[in-house]
PDB file of C-alpha atoms in Angstrom:
ATOM      1  CA  MET A   1     -27.350  36.363 -19.080  1.00  0.00           C
ATOM      2  CA  THR A   2     -27.058  35.086 -15.544  1.00  0.00           C
ATOM      3  CA  PHE A   3     -25.682  37.457 -12.940  1.00  0.00           C
ATOM      4  CA  HIS A   4     -23.260  35.692 -10.675  1.00  0.00           C
ATOM      5  CA  ARG A   5     -20.007  36.255  -8.883  1.00  0.00           C
ATOM      6  CA  MET A   6     -17.919  34.041 -11.142  1.00  0.00           C
ATOM      7  CA  ARG A   7     -16.937  37.201 -12.976  1.00  0.00           C
ATOM      8  CA  TRP A   8     -14.063  37.703 -10.587  1.00  0.00           C
ATOM      9  CA  TRP A   9     -10.805  38.490 -12.296  1.00  0.00           C
ATOM     10  CA  SER A  10     -12.600  39.242 -15.549  1.00  0.00           C
ATOM     11  CA  LYS A  11     -10.167  40.246 -18.258  1.00  0.00           C
ATOM     12  CA  ASP A  12     -10.697  43.504 -20.135  1.00  0.00           C
ATOM     13  CA  THR A  13      -9.854  42.908 -23.799  1.00  0.00           C
ATOM     14  CA  ILE A  14     -10.550  46.496 -24.891  1.00  0.00           C
ATOM     15  CA  ALA A  15      -9.549  49.683 -23.096  1.00  0.00           C
ATOM     16  CA  ALA A  16      -9.972  53.386 -23.755  1.00  0.00           C
ATOM     17  CA  GLY A  17      -7.811  56.230 -22.501  1.00  0.00           C
ATOM     18  CA  ARG A  18      -7.939  59.984 -22.891  1.00  0.00           C
ATOM     19  CA  ARG A  19      -6.774  59.921 -26.509  1.00  0.00           C
ATOM     20  CA  HIS A  20      -6.131  56.269 -27.400  1.00  0.00           C
ATOM     21  CA  THR A  21      -7.858  52.897 -27.653  1.00  0.00           C
ATOM     22  CA  VAL A  22      -6.320  49.457 -27.138  1.00  0.00           C
ATOM     23  CA  GLY A  23      -7.484  45.944 -27.997  1.00  0.00           C
ATOM     24  CA  ILE A  24      -6.181  42.409 -27.446  1.00  0.00           C
ATOM     25  CA  LYS A  25      -6.232  40.187 -30.505  1.00  0.00           C
ATOM     26  CA  SER A  26      -7.289  36.563 -30.196  1.00  0.00           C
ATOM     27  CA  GLY A  27      -3.674  35.351 -30.211  1.00  0.00           C
ATOM     28  CA  GLY A  28      -2.641  37.521 -27.269  1.00  0.00           C
ATOM     29  CA  THR A  29      -1.049  40.307 -29.282  1.00  0.00           C
ATOM     30  CA  VAL A  30      -2.214  43.901 -28.879  1.00  0.00           C
ATOM     31  CA  THR A  31      -3.260  46.692 -31.216  1.00  0.00           C
ATOM     32  CA  ALA A  32      -3.735  50.395 -30.492  1.00  0.00           C
ATOM     33  CA  VAL A  33      -4.860  53.602 -32.197  1.00  0.00           C
ATOM     34  CA  GLY A  34      -4.764  57.246 -31.213  1.00  0.00           C
ATOM     35  CA  ASP A  35      -2.281  59.626 -29.670  1.00  0.00           C
ATOM     36  CA  ASN A  36       1.191  58.137 -29.290  1.00  0.00           C
ATOM     37  CA  LYS A  37       3.036  61.163 -27.907  1.00  0.00           C
ATOM     38  CA  PHE A  38       4.582  59.148 -25.074  1.00  0.00           C
ATOM     39  CA  GLY A  39       4.627  55.766 -26.811  1.00  0.00           C
ATOM     40  CA  GLN A  40       1.396  54.634 -25.178  1.00  0.00           C
ATOM     41  CA  CYS A  41       0.436  52.896 -28.438  1.00  0.00           C
ATOM     42  CA  ASP A  42       3.771  51.061 -28.806  1.00  0.00           C
ATOM     43  CA  VAL A  43       2.271  47.681 -28.037  1.00  0.00           C
ATOM     44  CA  SER A  44       2.977  45.839 -31.301  1.00  0.00           C
ATOM     45  CA  GLY A  45       5.703  43.788 -29.650  1.00  0.00           C
ATOM     46  CA  TRP A  46       3.550  42.551 -26.801  1.00  0.00           C
ATOM     47  CA  HIS A  47       2.438  38.908 -26.703  1.00  0.00           C
ATOM     48  CA  ASP A  48       0.643  36.526 -24.364  1.00  0.00           C
ATOM     49  CA  ILE A  49      -1.484  39.426 -23.093  1.00  0.00           C
ATOM     50  CA  VAL A  50      -4.730  38.484 -21.339  1.00  0.00           C
ATOM     51  CA  ALA A  51      -5.924  41.889 -20.083  1.00  0.00           C
ATOM     52  CA  ILE A  52      -5.217  45.544 -20.756  1.00  0.00           C
ATOM     53  CA  ALA A  53      -5.775  48.929 -19.149  1.00  0.00           C
ATOM     54  CA  ALA A  54      -5.367  52.439 -20.510  1.00  0.00           C
ATOM     55  CA  GLY A  55      -4.522  55.475 -18.416  1.00  0.00           C
ATOM     56  CA  ASN A  56      -7.343  57.997 -18.627  1.00  0.00           C
ATOM     57  CA  VAL A  57      -7.771  61.580 -17.520  1.00  0.00           C
ATOM     58  CA  HIS A  58     -10.424  64.244 -17.812  1.00  0.00           C
ATOM     59  CA  MET A  59     -10.330  66.655 -20.732  1.00  0.00           C
ATOM     60  CA  ALA A  60      -8.270  69.758 -19.997  1.00  0.00           C
ATOM     61  CA  THR A  61      -5.642  71.719 -21.870  1.00  0.00           C
ATOM     62  CA  ASN A  62      -2.875  70.614 -19.510  1.00  0.00           C
ATOM     63  CA  THR A  63      -3.737  66.911 -19.467  1.00  0.00           C
ATOM     64  CA  GLY A  64      -3.823  64.014 -21.892  1.00  0.00           C
ATOM     65  CA  ASN A  65      -0.547  62.207 -21.227  1.00  0.00           C
ATOM     66  CA  ALA A  66      -1.221  58.508 -20.895  1.00  0.00           C
ATOM     67  CA  HIS A  67       0.171  55.028 -20.460  1.00  0.00           C
ATOM     68  CA  THR A  68      -0.933  51.502 -21.326  1.00  0.00           C
ATOM     69  CA  ILE A  69      -0.747  48.410 -19.133  1.00  0.00           C
ATOM     70  CA  GLY A  70      -0.820  44.780 -20.235  1.00  0.00           C
ATOM     71  CA  LEU A  71      -1.307  41.715 -18.047  1.00  0.00           C
ATOM     72  CA  LYS A  72       0.520  38.663 -19.331  1.00  0.00           C
ATOM     73  CA  SER A  73      -0.609  35.058 -19.095  1.00  0.00           C
ATOM     74  CA  ASN A  74       2.200  34.377 -16.603  1.00  0.00           C
ATOM     75  CA  SER A  75       0.749  37.026 -14.242  1.00  0.00           C
ATOM     76  CA  THR A  76       3.477  39.596 -14.887  1.00  0.00           C
ATOM     77  CA  VAL A  77       2.819  43.076 -16.248  1.00  0.00           C
ATOM     78  CA  GLU A  78       3.962  45.148 -19.233  1.00  0.00           C
ATOM     79  CA  ALA A  79       3.799  48.943 -19.492  1.00  0.00           C
ATOM     80  CA  VAL A  80       4.443  51.627 -22.094  1.00  0.00           C
ATOM     81  CA  GLY A  81       3.870  55.358 -22.230  1.00  0.00           C
ATOM     82  CA  TRP A  82       4.144  58.313 -19.897  1.00  0.00           C
ATOM     83  CA  ASN A  83       6.159  57.469 -16.786  1.00  0.00           C
ATOM     84  CA  GLN A  84       6.841  60.791 -15.093  1.00  0.00           C
ATOM     85  CA  HIS A  85       5.397  59.528 -11.815  1.00  0.00           C
ATOM     86  CA  GLY A  86       6.682  55.955 -12.027  1.00  0.00           C
ATOM     87  CA  GLN A  87       3.307  54.637 -13.156  1.00  0.00           C
ATOM     88  CA  CYS A  88       5.023  52.255 -15.577  1.00  0.00           C
ATOM     89  CA  ASN A  89       7.381  50.771 -12.988  1.00  0.00           C
ATOM     90  CA  VAL A  90       5.568  47.453 -12.811  1.00  0.00           C
ATOM     91  CA  TYR A  91       8.188  45.066 -14.160  1.00  0.00           C
ATOM     92  CA  ASP A  92       8.831  43.465 -10.779  1.00  0.00           C
ATOM     93  CA  TRP A  93       5.154  42.696 -10.192  1.00  0.00           C
ATOM     94  CA  CYS A  94       4.124  39.038 -10.114  1.00  0.00           C
ATOM     95  CA  ASN A  95       1.067  36.944  -9.300  1.00  0.00           C
ATOM     96  CA  ILE A  96      -1.131  39.686 -10.799  1.00  0.00           C
ATOM     97  CA  VAL A  97      -4.643  38.719 -11.915  1.00  0.00           C
ATOM     98  CA  ALA A  98      -6.075  42.127 -12.883  1.00  0.00           C
ATOM     99  CA  VAL A  99      -4.781  45.608 -13.706  1.00  0.00           C
ATOM    100  CA  ALA A 100      -6.184  49.139 -13.715  1.00  0.00           C
ATOM    101  CA  ALA A 101      -4.747  52.443 -14.894  1.00  0.00           C
ATOM    102  CA  GLY A 102      -5.710  55.885 -13.700  1.00  0.00           C
ATOM    103  CA  TRP A 103      -4.118  59.239 -14.301  1.00  0.00           C
ATOM    104  CA  ARG A 104      -0.432  58.937 -13.410  1.00  0.00           C
ATOM    105  CA  ARG A 105      -0.800  55.590 -11.607  1.00  0.00           C
ATOM    106  CA  THR A 106      -1.235  51.853 -12.055  1.00  0.00           C
ATOM    107  CA  ILE A 107      -3.047  49.404  -9.782  1.00  0.00           C
ATOM    108  CA  GLY A 108      -2.526  45.653  -9.676  1.00  0.00           C
ATOM    109  CA  LEU A 109      -4.632  42.947  -8.045  1.00  0.00           C
ATOM    110  CA  LYS A 110      -2.719  39.938  -6.775  1.00  0.00           C
ATOM    111  CA  SER A 111      -4.018  36.387  -6.711  1.00  0.00           C
ATOM    112  CA  ASP A 112      -4.192  36.455  -2.912  1.00  0.00           C
ATOM    113  CA  GLY A 113      -6.643  39.383  -2.952  1.00  0.00           C
ATOM    114  CA  THR A 114      -4.129  42.056  -2.000  1.00  0.00           C
ATOM    115  CA  VAL A 115      -3.412  45.123  -4.121  1.00  0.00           C
ATOM    116  CA  VAL A 116      -0.278  46.966  -5.259  1.00  0.00           C
ATOM    117  CA  ALA A 117       0.037  50.452  -6.721  1.00  0.00           C
ATOM    118  CA  VAL A 118       2.632  52.757  -8.244  1.00  0.00           C
ATOM    119  CA  GLY A 119       2.489  56.372  -9.374  1.00  0.00           C
ATOM    120  CA  ARG A 120       0.903  59.591  -8.203  1.00  0.00           C
ATOM    121  CA  ASN A 121      -0.377  59.490  -4.640  1.00  0.00           C
ATOM    122  CA  ASN A 122      -1.165  63.135  -3.871  1.00  0.00           C
ATOM    123  CA  ASP A 123      -4.710  62.271  -2.803  1.00  0.00           C
ATOM    124  CA  GLY A 124      -3.936  58.889  -1.251  1.00  0.00           C
ATOM    125  CA  GLU A 125      -5.145  57.066  -4.351  1.00  0.00           C
ATOM    126  CA  CYS A 126      -2.325  54.530  -4.023  1.00  0.00           C
ATOM    127  CA  ASN A 127      -2.929  53.763  -0.338  1.00  0.00           C
ATOM    128  CA  VAL A 128      -4.070  50.198  -0.978  1.00  0.00           C
ATOM    129  CA  ASN A 129      -1.432  48.245   0.913  1.00  0.00           C
ATOM    130  CA  ASP A 130      -3.863  47.189   3.630  1.00  0.00           C
ATOM    131  CA  TRP A 131      -6.576  45.991   1.252  1.00  0.00           C
ATOM    132  CA  HIS A 132      -7.396  42.294   1.280  1.00  0.00           C
ATOM    133  CA  GLY A 133     -10.150  40.056  -0.005  1.00  0.00           C
ATOM    134  CA  ILE A 134     -10.305  42.145  -3.202  1.00  0.00           C
ATOM    135  CA  VAL A 135     -11.617  40.596  -6.444  1.00  0.00           C
ATOM    136  CA  ALA A 136     -11.722  43.602  -8.781  1.00  0.00           C
ATOM    137  CA  ILE A 137     -10.049  47.012  -9.007  1.00  0.00           C
ATOM    138  CA  VAL A 138     -10.693  50.215 -10.960  1.00  0.00           C
ATOM    139  CA  ALA A 139      -9.002  53.593 -11.100  1.00  0.00           C
ATOM    140  CA  GLY A 140     -10.652  56.946 -11.548  1.00  0.00           C
ATOM    141  CA  ASP A 141      -8.603  60.069 -12.137  1.00  0.00           C
ATOM    142  CA  TRP A 142      -7.761  60.580  -8.468  1.00  0.00           C
ATOM    143  CA  HIS A 143      -9.550  57.760  -6.632  1.00  0.00           C
ATOM    144  CA  THR A 144      -9.231  53.994  -6.547  1.00  0.00           C
ATOM    145  CA  ILE A 145     -12.023  51.481  -5.976  1.00  0.00           C
ATOM    146  CA  GLY A 146     -11.801  47.888  -4.798  1.00  0.00           C
ATOM    147  CA  LEU A 147     -14.558  45.285  -4.962  1.00  0.00           C
ATOM    148  CA  LYS A 148     -14.443  42.731  -2.168  1.00  0.00           C
ATOM    149  CA  LEU A 149     -15.344  39.063  -2.290  1.00  0.00           C
ATOM    150  CA  ASP A 150     -18.472  39.651  -0.208  1.00  0.00           C
ATOM    151  CA  GLY A 151     -19.865  42.174  -2.719  1.00  0.00           C
ATOM    152  CA  THR A 152     -18.979  45.256  -0.699  1.00  0.00           C
ATOM    153  CA  VAL A 153     -16.784  48.071  -1.979  1.00  0.00           C
ATOM    154  CA  THR A 154     -13.857  50.053  -0.579  1.00  0.00           C
ATOM    155  CA  ALA A 155     -12.286  53.287  -1.824  1.00  0.00           C
ATOM    156  CA  VAL A 156      -9.304  55.585  -1.339  1.00  0.00           C
ATOM    157  CA  GLY A 157      -8.286  58.904  -2.810  1.00  0.00           C
ATOM    158  CA  ASN A 158      -9.963  62.171  -3.655  1.00  0.00           C
ATOM    159  CA  ASN A 159     -13.486  62.405  -2.255  1.00  0.00           C
ATOM    160  CA  GLN A 160     -14.365  65.990  -3.134  1.00  0.00           C
ATOM    161  CA  PHE A 161     -17.659  64.985  -4.701  1.00  0.00           C
ATOM    162  CA  SER A 162     -18.343  61.936  -2.463  1.00  0.00           C
ATOM    163  CA  GLN A 163     -17.104  59.597  -5.186  1.00  0.00           C
ATOM    164  CA  CYS A 164     -15.583  57.404  -2.466  1.00  0.00           C
ATOM    165  CA  ASN A 165     -18.790  57.094  -0.436  1.00  0.00           C
ATOM    166  CA  VAL A 166     -19.369  53.449  -1.318  1.00  0.00           C
ATOM    167  CA  SER A 167     -19.131  51.829   2.118  1.00  0.00           C
ATOM    168  CA  ASP A 168     -22.880  51.168   2.201  1.00  0.00           C
ATOM    169  CA  TRP A 169     -22.947  49.384  -1.153  1.00  0.00           C
ATOM    170  CA  GLY A 170     -23.639  45.663  -1.174  1.00  0.00           C
ATOM    171  CA  ASP A 171     -24.331  42.829  -3.594  1.00  0.00           C
ATOM    172  CA  ILE A 172     -21.988  44.448  -6.156  1.00  0.00           C
ATOM    173  CA  VAL A 173     -20.486  42.336  -8.961  1.00  0.00           C
ATOM    174  CA  ALA A 174     -18.582  45.009 -10.917  1.00  0.00           C
ATOM    175  CA  VAL A 175     -17.285  48.555 -10.370  1.00  0.00           C
ATOM    176  CA  LYS A 176     -16.048  51.373 -12.607  1.00  0.00           C
ATOM    177  CA  ALA A 177     -14.719  54.854 -11.897  1.00  0.00           C
ATOM    178  CA  GLY A 178     -14.698  58.067 -13.900  1.00  0.00           C
ATOM    179  CA  TYR A 179     -13.205  61.477 -13.281  1.00  0.00           C
ATOM    180  CA  LEU A 180     -15.270  62.293 -10.189  1.00  0.00           C
ATOM    181  CA  HIS A 181     -17.857  59.510 -10.009  1.00  0.00           C
ATOM    182  CA  THR A 182     -18.063  55.811  -9.183  1.00  0.00           C
ATOM    183  CA  VAL A 183     -20.459  53.221 -10.605  1.00  0.00           C
ATOM    184  CA  GLY A 184     -21.426  49.802  -9.290  1.00  0.00           C
ATOM    185  CA  LEU A 185     -23.275  46.924 -10.949  1.00  0.00           C
ATOM    186  CA  LYS A 186     -25.507  44.866  -8.687  1.00  0.00           C
ATOM    187  CA  SER A 187     -26.108  41.149  -9.064  1.00  0.00           C
ATOM    188  CA  ASP A 188     -29.713  41.760 -10.144  1.00  0.00           C
ATOM    189  CA  GLY A 189     -28.651  43.933 -13.090  1.00  0.00           C
ATOM    190  CA  ALA A 190     -29.368  47.260 -11.411  1.00  0.00           C
ATOM    191  CA  VAL A 191     -26.752  50.031 -11.233  1.00  0.00           C
ATOM    192  CA  VAL A 192     -25.767  52.480  -8.488  1.00  0.00           C
ATOM    193  CA  ALA A 193     -23.581  55.573  -8.721  1.00  0.00           C
ATOM    194  CA  VAL A 194     -22.107  58.246  -6.466  1.00  0.00           C
ATOM    195  CA  GLY A 195     -20.084  61.377  -7.052  1.00  0.00           C
ATOM    196  CA  GLN A 196     -20.375  64.428  -9.223  1.00  0.00           C
ATOM    197  CA  ASN A 197     -23.591  64.427 -11.225  1.00  0.00           C
ATOM    198  CA  LYS A 198     -23.440  67.822 -12.869  1.00  0.00           C
ATOM    199  CA  LEU A 199     -23.866  66.258 -16.314  1.00  0.00           C
ATOM    200  CA  GLY A 200     -26.180  63.406 -15.310  1.00  0.00           C
ATOM    201  CA  GLN A 201     -23.430  60.802 -15.294  1.00  0.00           C
ATOM    202  CA  CYS A 202     -24.904  59.245 -12.143  1.00  0.00           C
ATOM    203  CA  ASP A 203     -28.490  59.053 -13.434  1.00  0.00           C
ATOM    204  CA  VAL A 204     -28.540  55.261 -13.612  1.00  0.00           C
ATOM    205  CA  SER A 205     -31.203  54.421 -11.034  1.00  0.00           C
ATOM    206  CA  LEU A 206     -33.716  53.367 -13.709  1.00  0.00           C
ATOM    207  CA  TRP A 207     -31.347  51.027 -15.523  1.00  0.00           C
ATOM    208  CA  GLN A 208     -32.092  47.321 -15.335  1.00  0.00           C
ATOM    209  CA  ASP A 209     -30.908  44.076 -16.893  1.00  0.00           C
ATOM    210  CA  ILE A 210     -27.366  45.472 -17.129  1.00  0.00           C
ATOM    211  CA  ALA A 211     -24.571  42.958 -17.654  1.00  0.00           C
ATOM    212  CA  ALA A 212     -21.529  45.268 -17.694  1.00  0.00           C
ATOM    213  CA  ILE A 213     -20.672  48.900 -17.020  1.00  0.00           C
ATOM    214  CA  ALA A 214     -18.079  51.447 -18.122  1.00  0.00           C
ATOM    215  CA  ALA A 215     -17.278  54.967 -16.951  1.00  0.00           C
ATOM    216  CA  GLY A 216     -15.735  57.770 -18.967  1.00  0.00           C
ATOM    217  CA  SER A 217     -14.659  61.048 -17.474  1.00  0.00           C
ATOM    218  CA  ASN A 218     -18.208  62.372 -17.247  1.00  0.00           C
ATOM    219  CA  HIS A 219     -20.382  59.708 -18.833  1.00  0.00           C
ATOM    220  CA  THR A 220     -21.547  56.239 -17.838  1.00  0.00           C
ATOM    221  CA  VAL A 221     -22.268  53.328 -20.156  1.00  0.00           C
ATOM    222  CA  GLY A 222     -24.247  50.155 -19.537  1.00  0.00           C
ATOM    223  CA  LEU A 223     -24.273  46.948 -21.567  1.00  0.00           C
ATOM    224  CA  LYS A 224     -27.612  45.167 -21.421  1.00  0.00           C
ATOM    225  CA  SER A 225     -27.920  41.401 -21.420  1.00  0.00           C
ATOM    226  CA  ASN A 226     -29.459  41.517 -24.899  1.00  0.00           C
ATOM    227  CA  GLY A 227     -26.324  43.104 -26.363  1.00  0.00           C
ATOM    228  CA  THR A 228     -27.658  46.650 -26.606  1.00  0.00           C
ATOM    229  CA  VAL A 229     -26.075  49.634 -24.868  1.00  0.00           C
ATOM    230  CA  VAL A 230     -27.323  52.614 -22.840  1.00  0.00           C
ATOM    231  CA  ALA A 231     -25.451  55.743 -21.787  1.00  0.00           C
ATOM    232  CA  VAL A 232     -25.958  58.864 -19.679  1.00  0.00           C
ATOM    233  CA  GLY A 233     -23.944  61.977 -18.950  1.00  0.00           C
ATOM    234  CA  TRP A 234     -21.713  64.270 -20.941  1.00  0.00           C
ATOM    235  CA  ASN A 235     -22.400  63.911 -24.665  1.00  0.00           C
ATOM    236  CA  ALA A 236     -20.617  66.876 -26.249  1.00  0.00           C
ATOM    237  CA  TYR A 237     -18.711  64.570 -28.601  1.00  0.00           C
ATOM    238  CA  GLY A 238     -21.530  62.069 -29.192  1.00  0.00           C
ATOM    239  CA  GLN A 239     -19.926  59.587 -26.792  1.00  0.00           C
ATOM    240  CA  CYS A 240     -23.377  58.592 -25.522  1.00  0.00           C
ATOM    241  CA  ASN A 241     -24.842  57.948 -28.985  1.00  0.00           C
ATOM    242  CA  VAL A 242     -24.879  54.175 -28.600  1.00  0.00           C
ATOM    243  CA  SER A 243     -28.590  53.411 -28.797  1.00  0.00           C
ATOM    244  CA  ASP A 244     -28.223  51.767 -32.220  1.00  0.00           C
ATOM    245  CA  TRP A 245     -25.456  49.387 -31.165  1.00  0.00           C
ATOM    246  CA  ARG A 246     -26.291  45.689 -31.274  1.00  0.00           C
ATOM    247  CA  ASP A 247     -24.568  42.401 -30.530  1.00  0.00           C
ATOM    248  CA  ILE A 248     -22.110  44.000 -28.087  1.00  0.00           C
ATOM    249  CA  VAL A 249     -20.281  41.740 -25.627  1.00  0.00           C
ATOM    250  CA  THR A 250     -18.138  44.251 -23.728  1.00  0.00           C
ATOM    251  CA  ILE A 251     -17.692  48.014 -23.464  1.00  0.00           C
ATOM    252  CA  ALA A 252     -15.026  50.560 -22.558  1.00  0.00           C
ATOM    253  CA  ALA A 253     -15.137  54.304 -22.042  1.00  0.00           C
ATOM    254  CA  GLY A 254     -12.364  56.858 -22.431  1.00  0.00           C
ATOM    255  CA  CYS A 255     -12.468  60.495 -21.495  1.00  0.00           C
ATOM    256  CA  ALA A 256     -14.925  61.420 -24.243  1.00  0.00           C
ATOM    257  CA  HIS A 257     -15.323  58.311 -26.385  1.00  0.00           C
ATOM    258  CA  THR A 258     -17.046  54.965 -26.024  1.00  0.00           C
ATOM    259  CA  VAL A 259     -15.952  51.625 -27.462  1.00  0.00           C
ATOM    260  CA  GLY A 260     -17.901  48.414 -27.948  1.00  0.00           C
ATOM    261  CA  LEU A 261     -16.678  44.926 -28.844  1.00  0.00           C
ATOM    262  CA  LYS A 262     -19.070  42.857 -30.948  1.00  0.00           C
ATOM    263  CA  SER A 263     -19.492  39.102 -30.710  1.00  0.00           C
ATOM    264  CA  ASP A 264     -17.736  38.654 -34.071  1.00  0.00           C
ATOM    265  CA  GLY A 265     -14.556  40.302 -32.768  1.00  0.00           C
ATOM    266  CA  THR A 266     -15.066  43.624 -34.529  1.00  0.00           C
ATOM    267  CA  VAL A 267     -15.174  46.956 -32.707  1.00  0.00           C
ATOM    268  CA  VAL A 268     -17.342  50.083 -32.853  1.00  0.00           C
ATOM    269  CA  ALA A 269     -16.596  53.495 -31.358  1.00  0.00           C
ATOM    270  CA  VAL A 270     -18.245  56.902 -30.996  1.00  0.00           C
ATOM    271  CA  GLY A 271     -17.162  60.200 -29.524  1.00  0.00           C
ATOM    272  CA  ASP A 272     -14.063  62.359 -29.580  1.00  0.00           C
ATOM    273  CA  ASN A 273     -11.803  61.309 -32.435  1.00  0.00           C
ATOM    274  CA  GLU A 274      -9.328  64.182 -32.530  1.00  0.00           C
ATOM    275  CA  TYR A 275      -6.394  61.788 -32.255  1.00  0.00           C
ATOM    276  CA  GLY A 276      -7.923  58.900 -34.208  1.00  0.00           C
ATOM    277  CA  GLN A 277      -8.877  57.036 -31.057  1.00  0.00           C
ATOM    278  CA  CYS A 278     -12.164  55.953 -32.652  1.00  0.00           C
ATOM    279  CA  ASN A 279     -10.549  54.585 -35.827  1.00  0.00           C
ATOM    280  CA  VAL A 280     -11.290  50.966 -34.976  1.00  0.00           C
ATOM    281  CA  SER A 281     -13.584  50.036 -37.871  1.00  0.00           C
ATOM    282  CA  ARG A 282     -10.874  47.894 -39.460  1.00  0.00           C
ATOM    283  CA  TRP A 283     -10.132  45.949 -36.304  1.00  0.00           C
ATOM    284  CA  SER A 284     -11.057  42.264 -36.335  1.00  0.00           C
ATOM    285  CA  GLY A 285     -10.231  39.205 -34.315  1.00  0.00           C
ATOM    286  CA  ILE A 286     -10.338  41.073 -31.010  1.00  0.00           C
ATOM    287  CA  GLN A 287     -10.450  38.620 -28.125  1.00  0.00           C
ATOM    288  CA  LEU A 288     -13.841  38.161 -26.539  1.00  0.00           C
ATOM    289  CA  PRO A 289     -13.997  38.592 -22.748  1.00  0.00           C
ATOM    290  CA  ASN A 290     -14.220  35.652 -20.404  1.00  0.00           C
ATOM    291  CA  ASN A 291     -17.597  35.176 -18.741  1.00  0.00           C
TER     292      ASN A 291
END
């Protein structure tokens, strides 16, 4: 696999939240499994969807509420689920080319490289109005990351564990954000990470030949160019037990589960399954990501 910057505006066709998992089928419809307390899995009526995002949050007794975001082929946005903080108020958005969902907020990347955000902003995680030249966006629990056209990275929001200290990064082609850490994929297939490392979720310095990355609350996942997968960090639910996976083309990580899309359009998942969020073995025809 060649590492290059034509991955801009890549479309996520699988997404994992705190307690649910979402996938785009090849015809642009969407399927979901897991907790549906706030209707975050009510996506059966969606169509013409080209990318999805699932609101995620760290595991705690007072958290778990989530929402789901869908990007349509006409560059507008759909939303279902928890909306206490206005995180689903995206129906007036247009010219959107990528979406991200954090805890209580939604981020949208516009075709002109600017960024919009709605939802919780207690830590400044929605202060993206002055961003420009952005080609990719991700949302951690309380921080937001933007990848710029020149391969540098910008960040806003909670920085308690230095998870926003990315200003010295360069040559980055993809970014992901977890609860309190941030991960970047370099053009040579190496990976960098900053933030809380109490559970080893930032121990990625030895990784190489990585083609894609994902970040759960406290674990980090890497897809290698040969279709195998590596993972580090919190593994209490077996969410890092991916060493036997093969033929994977894209990955997603929820709070405590990990999802992989295979080249035949089927899906595998490991980790926390309390709400059935890993019950994807019957899925087929999931849309493969653009390259």
